[in-house]
């Protein structure tokens, strides 16, 4: 039975990688072009934060993109953005396979298989080639270290790995707050979980501290980046009760951030409190769901972030709605294969004009998490 499962996993993993690399060859979007440009800047010895506004993350990913470009140049003797895109998709699809392996080890074989074949990761890791999954994988491994840690040094290593995840892409920016709320952590571990990840994240910017242009770019394009602010599911839900313009005016005198972002922080901390007694890896899945539900901004690629959670909780009708509508919404977007594959263009235009978007998909996540909060959380 075990050898049969290994065979099935290997076949699906290989098929997943091949499919995503093939999708990457169909074309490129703005994000792929940005990664291509960032890689060139790093290889040319330039500081990305000083040179462009199109890089909004910690420094780790810029160097990873440069490594991909270096391999393209020196191993494959290639220069095209299409070749770069395929190598990028190869890295991201391999990362998806590793996530599936972690799901198999921690949860179940079925969760691993579901993750490998889900259409959302296929479209996002393949054509769009966004790298949220690398941050999720690194954070997932950090969570497993923290969950199993008996020795303090192992726990500290988990905290540092979580910080590295933030330096790749700060998808898990609120997770240290969730860790600090856990009743099974003594005070020393709570403080470590709260301080070390942020220390590692901020330390990544220290090499640029003497470069005024870079520091200005970091302040503006990393910490000041707002993406499609107020276009998420949560702001639209709030708007049904209180117009977001009124919320912003209420918080006008708060000098830290906008009113909706303050409520986003409160919602994330609140759900962290609700799920604080779950096993840590189970709580991590709810973190990924909560992040999409309460985010003030949503783009099609963000729908891949909770797919790890979907793979585990896929039997829920609300989660089935989420993955099905997510796949359609991504195809209906202007950043995926729906606009480059000729026979998909009429359907893409029809879906796009119909207004089907990521918020409709995230509604399924919102229903799922509301039912979990109202009832008894899953024992994961």
Tab-separated table of C-alpha atoms in Angstrom:
chain	number	residue	atom	x	y	z
A	1	UNK	CA	0.000	0.000	0.000
A	2	UNK	CA	2.785	2.426	0.888
A	3	UNK	CA	4.741	1.738	-2.320
A	4	UNK	CA	1.549	2.218	-4.338
A	5	UNK	CA	0.965	5.593	-2.698
A	6	UNK	CA	4.555	6.627	-3.370
A	7	UNK	CA	4.088	5.706	-7.042
A	8	UNK	CA	0.840	7.680	-7.281
A	9	UNK	CA	2.429	10.662	-5.575
A	10	UNK	CA	5.461	10.633	-7.880
A	11	UNK	CA	3.295	10.400	-11.010
A	12	UNK	CA	1.061	13.270	-9.892
A	13	UNK	CA	4.043	15.352	-8.776
A	14	UNK	CA	5.742	14.907	-12.150
A	15	UNK	CA	2.519	15.695	-14.019
A	16	UNK	CA	1.996	18.787	-11.869
A	17	UNK	CA	5.507	20.082	-12.552
A	18	UNK	CA	5.278	19.437	-16.298
A	19	UNK	CA	1.852	21.094	-16.577
A	20	UNK	CA	2.982	24.217	-14.726
A	21	UNK	CA	6.164	24.592	-16.756
A	22	UNK	CA	4.144	24.192	-19.968
A	23	UNK	CA	1.696	26.880	-18.826
A	24	UNK	CA	4.615	29.214	-18.174
A	25	UNK	CA	5.547	28.939	-21.835
A	26	UNK	CA	2.221	30.430	-22.958
A	27	UNK	CA	3.183	33.995	-22.115
A	28	UNK	CA	4.020	36.437	-19.354
A	29	UNK	CA	2.282	39.049	-17.244
A	30	UNK	CA	3.380	42.140	-15.327
A	31	UNK	CA	4.674	40.154	-12.342
A	32	UNK	CA	6.855	37.908	-14.496
A	33	UNK	CA	8.253	40.959	-16.246
A	34	UNK	CA	8.976	42.497	-12.832
A	35	UNK	CA	10.837	39.386	-11.662
A	36	UNK	CA	12.864	39.364	-14.881
A	37	UNK	CA	13.808	43.005	-14.346
A	38	UNK	CA	14.609	42.483	-10.642
A	39	UNK	CA	16.931	39.592	-11.520
A	40	UNK	CA	18.795	41.785	-14.000
A	41	UNK	CA	19.203	44.563	-11.429
A	42	UNK	CA	20.700	42.194	-8.842
A	43	UNK	CA	23.049	40.568	-11.359
A	44	UNK	CA	24.164	44.041	-12.456
A	45	UNK	CA	25.096	44.831	-8.842
A	46	UNK	CA	22.341	47.402	-8.406
A	47	UNK	CA	20.085	47.911	-5.378
A	48	UNK	CA	16.519	46.995	-6.312
A	49	UNK	CA	14.948	49.227	-3.665
A	50	UNK	CA	16.744	52.270	-5.088
A	51	UNK	CA	16.143	51.424	-8.745
A	52	UNK	CA	12.477	50.465	-9.017
A	53	UNK	CA	9.079	50.666	-7.333
A	54	UNK	CA	8.176	47.214	-8.657
A	55	UNK	CA	9.696	45.244	-5.777
A	56	UNK	CA	7.631	45.198	-2.583
A	57	UNK	CA	9.160	42.457	-0.420
A	58	UNK	CA	12.139	41.545	1.717
A	59	UNK	CA	15.472	41.010	-0.041
A	60	UNK	CA	15.423	37.192	-0.154
A	61	UNK	CA	13.258	36.837	-3.242
A	62	UNK	CA	15.299	39.347	-5.270
A	63	UNK	CA	18.364	37.157	-4.823
A	64	UNK	CA	16.358	34.015	-5.633
A	65	UNK	CA	15.158	35.596	-8.890
A	66	UNK	CA	18.758	36.559	-9.674
A	67	UNK	CA	19.863	32.962	-9.043
A	68	UNK	CA	17.253	31.725	-11.523
A	69	UNK	CA	18.473	34.224	-14.112
A	70	UNK	CA	22.103	33.217	-13.467
A	71	UNK	CA	21.216	29.561	-14.050
A	72	UNK	CA	19.409	30.527	-17.243
A	73	UNK	CA	22.448	32.451	-18.486
A	74	UNK	CA	25.252	30.126	-17.438
A	75	UNK	CA	23.675	26.660	-17.510
A	76	UNK	CA	21.181	26.921	-20.368
A	77	UNK	CA	22.816	29.825	-22.217
A	78	UNK	CA	19.398	31.466	-22.470
A	79	UNK	CA	18.339	35.091	-22.343
A	80	UNK	CA	14.603	35.172	-23.079
A	81	UNK	CA	11.907	36.058	-20.587
A	82	UNK	CA	10.043	32.891	-21.636
A	83	UNK	CA	12.975	30.712	-20.596
A	84	UNK	CA	13.235	32.619	-17.328
A	85	UNK	CA	9.500	32.147	-16.785
A	86	UNK	CA	9.774	28.392	-17.295
A	87	UNK	CA	12.623	28.102	-14.783
A	88	UNK	CA	10.635	30.215	-12.341
A	89	UNK	CA	7.616	27.941	-12.760
A	90	UNK	CA	9.886	24.912	-12.272
A	91	UNK	CA	11.029	26.274	-8.909
A	92	UNK	CA	7.493	27.124	-7.804
A	93	UNK	CA	6.071	23.779	-8.920
A	94	UNK	CA	8.840	21.965	-7.027
A	95	UNK	CA	7.870	24.018	-3.998
A	96	UNK	CA	4.258	22.869	-4.449
A	97	UNK	CA	5.471	19.260	-4.433
A	98	UNK	CA	7.291	19.902	-1.149
A	99	UNK	CA	4.120	21.407	0.341
A	100	UNK	CA	2.270	18.259	-0.711
A	101	UNK	CA	4.925	16.122	0.992
A	102	UNK	CA	4.513	18.113	4.205
A	103	UNK	CA	0.736	17.693	3.994
A	104	UNK	CA	1.174	13.941	3.575
A	105	UNK	CA	3.505	13.734	6.553
A	106	UNK	CA	1.441	15.923	8.891
A	107	UNK	CA	-2.138	15.318	7.741
A	108	UNK	CA	-3.035	12.687	5.142
A	109	UNK	CA	-2.152	11.260	1.754
A	110	UNK	CA	-5.476	12.510	0.384
A	111	UNK	CA	-4.587	16.080	1.322
A	112	UNK	CA	-1.284	15.764	-0.533
A	113	UNK	CA	-2.969	14.416	-3.664
A	114	UNK	CA	-5.657	17.103	-3.559
A	115	UNK	CA	-3.037	19.816	-3.291
A	116	UNK	CA	-1.041	18.449	-6.230
A	117	UNK	CA	-4.041	18.436	-8.576
A	118	UNK	CA	-5.831	21.614	-7.497
A	119	UNK	CA	-6.456	24.016	-10.395
A	120	UNK	CA	-5.661	27.192	-8.449
A	121	UNK	CA	-2.024	26.304	-7.782
A	122	UNK	CA	-1.757	25.084	-11.374
A	123	UNK	CA	-2.723	28.523	-12.690
A	124	UNK	CA	-0.850	30.584	-10.101
A	125	UNK	CA	2.410	28.626	-9.816
A	126	UNK	CA	2.339	27.871	-13.530
A	127	UNK	CA	1.289	30.851	-15.604
A	128	UNK	CA	1.190	33.666	-13.042
A	129	UNK	CA	4.298	32.356	-11.249
A	130	UNK	CA	3.768	34.228	-8.009
A	131	UNK	CA	5.957	33.018	-5.154
A	132	UNK	CA	3.609	33.116	-2.150
A	133	UNK	CA	3.905	29.327	-1.980
A	134	UNK	CA	7.615	29.581	-1.085
A	135	UNK	CA	6.771	31.803	1.885
A	136	UNK	CA	3.952	29.416	2.860
A	137	UNK	CA	6.228	26.353	2.626
A	138	UNK	CA	8.965	28.000	4.697
A	139	UNK	CA	6.405	29.105	7.268
A	140	UNK	CA	4.816	25.640	7.327
A	141	UNK	CA	8.207	24.062	8.074
A	142	UNK	CA	8.776	26.660	10.791
A	143	UNK	CA	5.412	25.793	12.337
A	144	UNK	CA	6.279	22.083	12.364
A	145	UNK	CA	9.539	22.901	14.152
A	146	UNK	CA	7.720	25.033	16.710
A	147	UNK	CA	5.046	22.374	17.185
A	148	UNK	CA	7.539	19.576	17.815
A	149	UNK	CA	10.143	21.617	19.692
A	150	UNK	CA	11.116	20.222	23.076
A	151	UNK	CA	14.507	21.902	23.238
A	152	UNK	CA	14.570	25.695	23.298
A	153	UNK	CA	17.172	25.817	20.527
A	154	UNK	CA	14.812	23.993	18.162
A	155	UNK	CA	12.064	26.460	19.041
A	156	UNK	CA	14.377	29.402	18.373
A	157	UNK	CA	15.341	27.856	15.026
A	158	UNK	CA	11.647	27.658	14.152
A	159	UNK	CA	11.217	31.334	15.026
A	160	UNK	CA	14.203	32.259	12.853
A	161	UNK	CA	12.832	30.195	9.953
A	162	UNK	CA	9.515	32.017	10.288
A	163	UNK	CA	11.446	35.282	10.050
A	164	UNK	CA	13.082	34.021	6.866
A	165	UNK	CA	9.612	33.294	5.479
A	166	UNK	CA	8.707	36.929	6.127
A	167	UNK	CA	11.842	38.061	4.316
A	168	UNK	CA	10.744	36.089	1.238
A	169	UNK	CA	7.235	37.532	1.268
A	170	UNK	CA	5.430	38.731	4.362
A	171	UNK	CA	2.378	36.487	3.950
A	172	UNK	CA	2.715	35.327	7.582
A	173	UNK	CA	3.182	38.799	9.063
A	174	UNK	CA	0.452	38.249	11.689
A	175	UNK	CA	1.458	34.686	12.616
A	176	UNK	CA	3.858	35.789	15.411
A	177	UNK	CA	0.847	37.450	17.066
A	178	UNK	CA	-1.056	34.164	16.843
A	179	UNK	CA	1.887	32.354	18.420
A	180	UNK	CA	2.009	34.848	21.283
A	181	UNK	CA	-1.649	34.078	22.069
A	182	UNK	CA	-1.147	30.335	22.487
A	183	UNK	CA	-1.815	29.029	26.014
A	184	UNK	CA	0.566	26.069	25.548
A	185	UNK	CA	3.592	28.365	25.147
A	186	UNK	CA	5.336	29.639	28.291
A	187	UNK	CA	6.045	33.366	28.443
A	188	UNK	CA	9.643	32.939	27.257
A	189	UNK	CA	8.513	31.160	24.107
A	190	UNK	CA	5.733	33.664	23.484
A	191	UNK	CA	8.244	36.505	23.584
A	192	UNK	CA	10.639	34.599	21.335
A	193	UNK	CA	7.865	33.925	18.821
A	194	UNK	CA	6.897	37.587	18.871
A	195	UNK	CA	10.379	39.104	18.635
A	196	UNK	CA	12.676	36.793	16.645
A	197	UNK	CA	10.675	36.549	13.371
A	198	UNK	CA	10.357	40.330	13.144
A	199	UNK	CA	14.019	40.767	14.077
A	200	UNK	CA	15.075	38.455	11.232
A	201	UNK	CA	12.714	40.234	8.837
A	202	UNK	CA	13.932	43.743	9.676
A	203	UNK	CA	17.570	42.612	9.810
A	204	UNK	CA	17.314	41.789	6.124
A	205	UNK	CA	17.124	45.508	5.373
A	206	UNK	CA	20.227	46.446	7.399
A	207	UNK	CA	22.634	46.180	4.415
A	208	UNK	CA	20.736	49.070	2.826
A	209	UNK	CA	20.697	51.390	5.834
A	210	UNK	CA	23.436	53.665	4.477
A	211	UNK	CA	21.750	53.985	1.072
A	212	UNK	CA	19.243	56.835	1.305
A	213	UNK	CA	17.577	56.009	-2.009
A	214	UNK	CA	17.180	52.365	-1.008
A	215	UNK	CA	15.769	53.219	2.420
A	216	UNK	CA	13.318	55.613	0.805
A	217	UNK	CA	12.281	52.863	-1.598
A	218	UNK	CA	11.874	50.369	1.253
A	219	UNK	CA	9.681	52.797	3.200
A	220	UNK	CA	7.577	53.619	0.159
A	221	UNK	CA	7.374	50.330	-1.740
A	222	UNK	CA	7.641	47.681	1.002
A	223	UNK	CA	6.092	49.173	4.130
A	224	UNK	CA	3.935	51.699	2.294
A	225	UNK	CA	2.706	49.352	-0.417
A	226	UNK	CA	-1.080	49.057	-0.474
A	227	UNK	CA	-1.814	47.050	-3.657
A	228	UNK	CA	-5.555	47.127	-4.460
A	229	UNK	CA	-6.449	48.589	-1.065
A	230	UNK	CA	-10.140	48.235	-0.053
A	231	UNK	CA	-10.785	45.792	-2.908
A	232	UNK	CA	-10.824	42.730	-0.651
A	233	UNK	CA	-13.791	40.724	0.603
A	234	UNK	CA	-13.572	42.168	4.128
A	235	UNK	CA	-13.838	45.883	3.168
A	236	UNK	CA	-16.852	45.094	0.989
A	237	UNK	CA	-18.441	43.158	3.852
A	238	UNK	CA	-17.821	46.079	6.214
A	239	UNK	CA	-19.271	48.448	3.649
A	240	UNK	CA	-22.623	46.679	3.921
A	241	UNK	CA	-22.853	47.764	7.567
A	242	UNK	CA	-20.811	50.966	7.673
A	243	UNK	CA	-19.456	52.686	4.544
A	244	UNK	CA	-15.685	52.364	4.427
A	245	UNK	CA	-15.441	56.129	3.928
A	246	UNK	CA	-17.085	56.574	7.343
A	247	UNK	CA	-14.717	54.024	8.904
A	248	UNK	CA	-11.732	55.893	7.486
A	249	UNK	CA	-13.035	59.189	8.902
A	250	UNK	CA	-13.562	57.618	12.328
A	251	UNK	CA	-9.924	56.496	12.341
A	252	UNK	CA	-8.642	59.707	10.754
A	253	UNK	CA	-7.081	60.833	14.028
A	254	UNK	CA	-5.241	57.533	14.507
A	255	UNK	CA	-1.719	58.238	13.220
A	256	UNK	CA	-0.719	54.622	12.537
A	257	UNK	CA	-2.760	53.286	9.615
A	258	UNK	CA	-6.184	53.414	8.008
A	259	UNK	CA	-9.376	52.416	9.770
A	260	UNK	CA	-10.016	49.365	7.617
A	261	UNK	CA	-6.446	48.156	8.187
A	262	UNK	CA	-6.937	48.626	11.933
A	263	UNK	CA	-10.043	46.440	11.744
A	264	UNK	CA	-8.072	43.931	9.634
A	265	UNK	CA	-5.473	43.695	12.384
A	266	UNK	CA	-8.216	43.331	15.012
A	267	UNK	CA	-9.916	40.586	12.990
A	268	UNK	CA	-6.662	38.672	12.536
A	269	UNK	CA	-5.824	38.894	16.240
A	270	UNK	CA	-9.393	37.899	17.104
A	271	UNK	CA	-9.338	34.772	14.956
A	272	UNK	CA	-5.916	33.948	16.360
A	273	UNK	CA	-7.461	34.043	19.819
A	274	UNK	CA	-10.371	31.825	18.732
A	275	UNK	CA	-8.072	29.138	17.291
A	276	UNK	CA	-5.305	29.453	19.891
A	277	UNK	CA	-5.998	26.023	21.411
A	278	UNK	CA	-5.795	24.065	18.164
A	279	UNK	CA	-2.648	22.078	17.430
A	280	UNK	CA	-0.272	24.605	15.920
A	281	UNK	CA	-0.223	23.141	12.414
A	282	UNK	CA	-4.034	23.110	12.405
A	283	UNK	CA	-4.121	26.732	13.546
A	284	UNK	CA	-1.661	27.577	10.764
A	285	UNK	CA	-4.215	26.422	8.193
A	286	UNK	CA	-6.832	28.709	9.706
A	287	UNK	CA	-4.329	31.549	9.598
A	288	UNK	CA	-4.010	31.132	5.816
A	289	UNK	CA	-7.793	31.181	5.470
A	290	UNK	CA	-8.200	34.185	7.772
A	291	UNK	CA	-5.565	36.167	5.907
A	292	UNK	CA	-7.555	35.969	2.663
A	293	UNK	CA	-10.897	36.569	4.340
A	294	UNK	CA	-9.818	39.698	6.222
A	295	UNK	CA	-7.241	41.155	3.838
A	296	UNK	CA	-7.997	44.697	2.708
A	297	UNK	CA	-6.654	43.895	-0.764
A	298	UNK	CA	-7.106	40.835	-2.946
A	299	UNK	CA	-5.527	39.903	-6.252
A	300	UNK	CA	-6.124	36.631	-8.132
A	301	UNK	CA	-2.773	35.126	-7.091
A	302	UNK	CA	-3.683	35.457	-3.392
A	303	UNK	CA	-6.244	32.694	-3.874
A	304	UNK	CA	-3.365	30.189	-3.896
A	305	UNK	CA	-2.388	31.082	-0.311
A	306	UNK	CA	-5.182	29.074	1.428
A	307	UNK	CA	-4.888	26.068	-0.897
A	308	UNK	CA	-2.880	24.211	1.752
A	309	UNK	CA	-5.863	24.633	4.075
A	310	UNK	CA	-8.307	23.681	1.332
A	311	UNK	CA	-6.454	20.401	0.747
A	312	UNK	CA	-7.045	19.399	4.373
A	313	UNK	CA	-10.624	20.718	4.662
A	314	UNK	CA	-11.672	20.021	1.069
A	315	UNK	CA	-14.769	18.015	2.024
A	316	UNK	CA	-16.532	21.158	3.234
A	317	UNK	CA	-19.110	22.495	0.762
A	318	UNK	CA	-17.907	26.032	1.460
A	319	UNK	CA	-14.347	25.019	0.602
A	320	UNK	CA	-15.550	23.289	-2.573
A	321	UNK	CA	-17.188	26.582	-3.554
A	322	UNK	CA	-13.928	28.375	-2.818
A	323	UNK	CA	-11.713	26.259	-5.065
A	324	UNK	CA	-14.233	26.053	-7.918
A	325	UNK	CA	-14.989	29.771	-8.014
A	326	UNK	CA	-11.304	30.607	-7.490
A	327	UNK	CA	-10.338	28.689	-10.623
A	328	UNK	CA	-13.028	30.440	-12.655
A	329	UNK	CA	-12.168	33.847	-11.182
A	330	UNK	CA	-8.489	33.421	-12.062
A	331	UNK	CA	-9.423	32.473	-15.620
A	332	UNK	CA	-11.691	35.532	-15.712
A	333	UNK	CA	-8.898	37.816	-14.538
A	334	UNK	CA	-6.674	39.894	-16.783
A	335	UNK	CA	-3.435	38.374	-15.453
A	336	UNK	CA	-3.698	34.692	-16.350
A	337	UNK	CA	-4.074	32.373	-19.323
A	338	UNK	CA	-7.614	33.541	-20.083
A	339	UNK	CA	-6.180	36.537	-21.923
A	340	UNK	CA	-3.386	34.761	-23.829
A	341	UNK	CA	-4.981	31.480	-24.955
A	342	UNK	CA	-7.065	32.389	-27.980
A	343	UNK	CA	-9.853	29.852	-27.511
A	344	UNK	CA	-10.263	30.990	-23.879
A	345	UNK	CA	-10.556	34.690	-24.692
A	346	UNK	CA	-14.332	34.780	-25.396
A	347	UNK	CA	-15.069	32.978	-22.125
A	348	UNK	CA	-12.592	35.227	-20.306
A	349	UNK	CA	-14.271	38.365	-21.649
A	350	UNK	CA	-17.724	37.045	-20.755
A	351	UNK	CA	-16.692	36.112	-17.213
A	352	UNK	CA	-14.777	39.365	-16.700
A	353	UNK	CA	-17.701	41.483	-17.883
A	354	UNK	CA	-19.987	39.454	-15.640
A	355	UNK	CA	-17.995	40.710	-12.667
A	356	UNK	CA	-17.001	37.328	-11.262
A	357	UNK	CA	-14.029	38.025	-9.044
A	358	UNK	CA	-11.896	36.866	-6.180
A	359	UNK	CA	-14.328	38.227	-3.578
A	360	UNK	CA	-16.944	35.697	-4.675
A	361	UNK	CA	-14.413	32.916	-4.139
A	362	UNK	CA	-13.324	34.223	-0.736
A	363	UNK	CA	-16.976	34.254	0.348
A	364	UNK	CA	-16.638	30.466	0.591
A	365	UNK	CA	-13.691	30.846	2.960
A	366	UNK	CA	-15.662	33.344	5.035
A	367	UNK	CA	-18.585	30.936	5.371
A	368	UNK	CA	-16.232	28.091	6.297
A	369	UNK	CA	-14.438	30.040	9.008
A	370	UNK	CA	-17.715	31.475	10.347
A	371	UNK	CA	-19.108	27.956	10.729
A	372	UNK	CA	-15.911	26.854	12.454
A	373	UNK	CA	-16.049	29.764	14.890
A	374	UNK	CA	-19.744	29.188	15.574
A	375	UNK	CA	-19.269	25.465	16.098
A	376	UNK	CA	-16.417	23.264	17.166
A	377	UNK	CA	-13.081	23.827	15.380
A	378	UNK	CA	-11.618	20.847	13.561
A	379	UNK	CA	-9.121	18.799	15.514
A	380	UNK	CA	-6.235	18.811	13.044
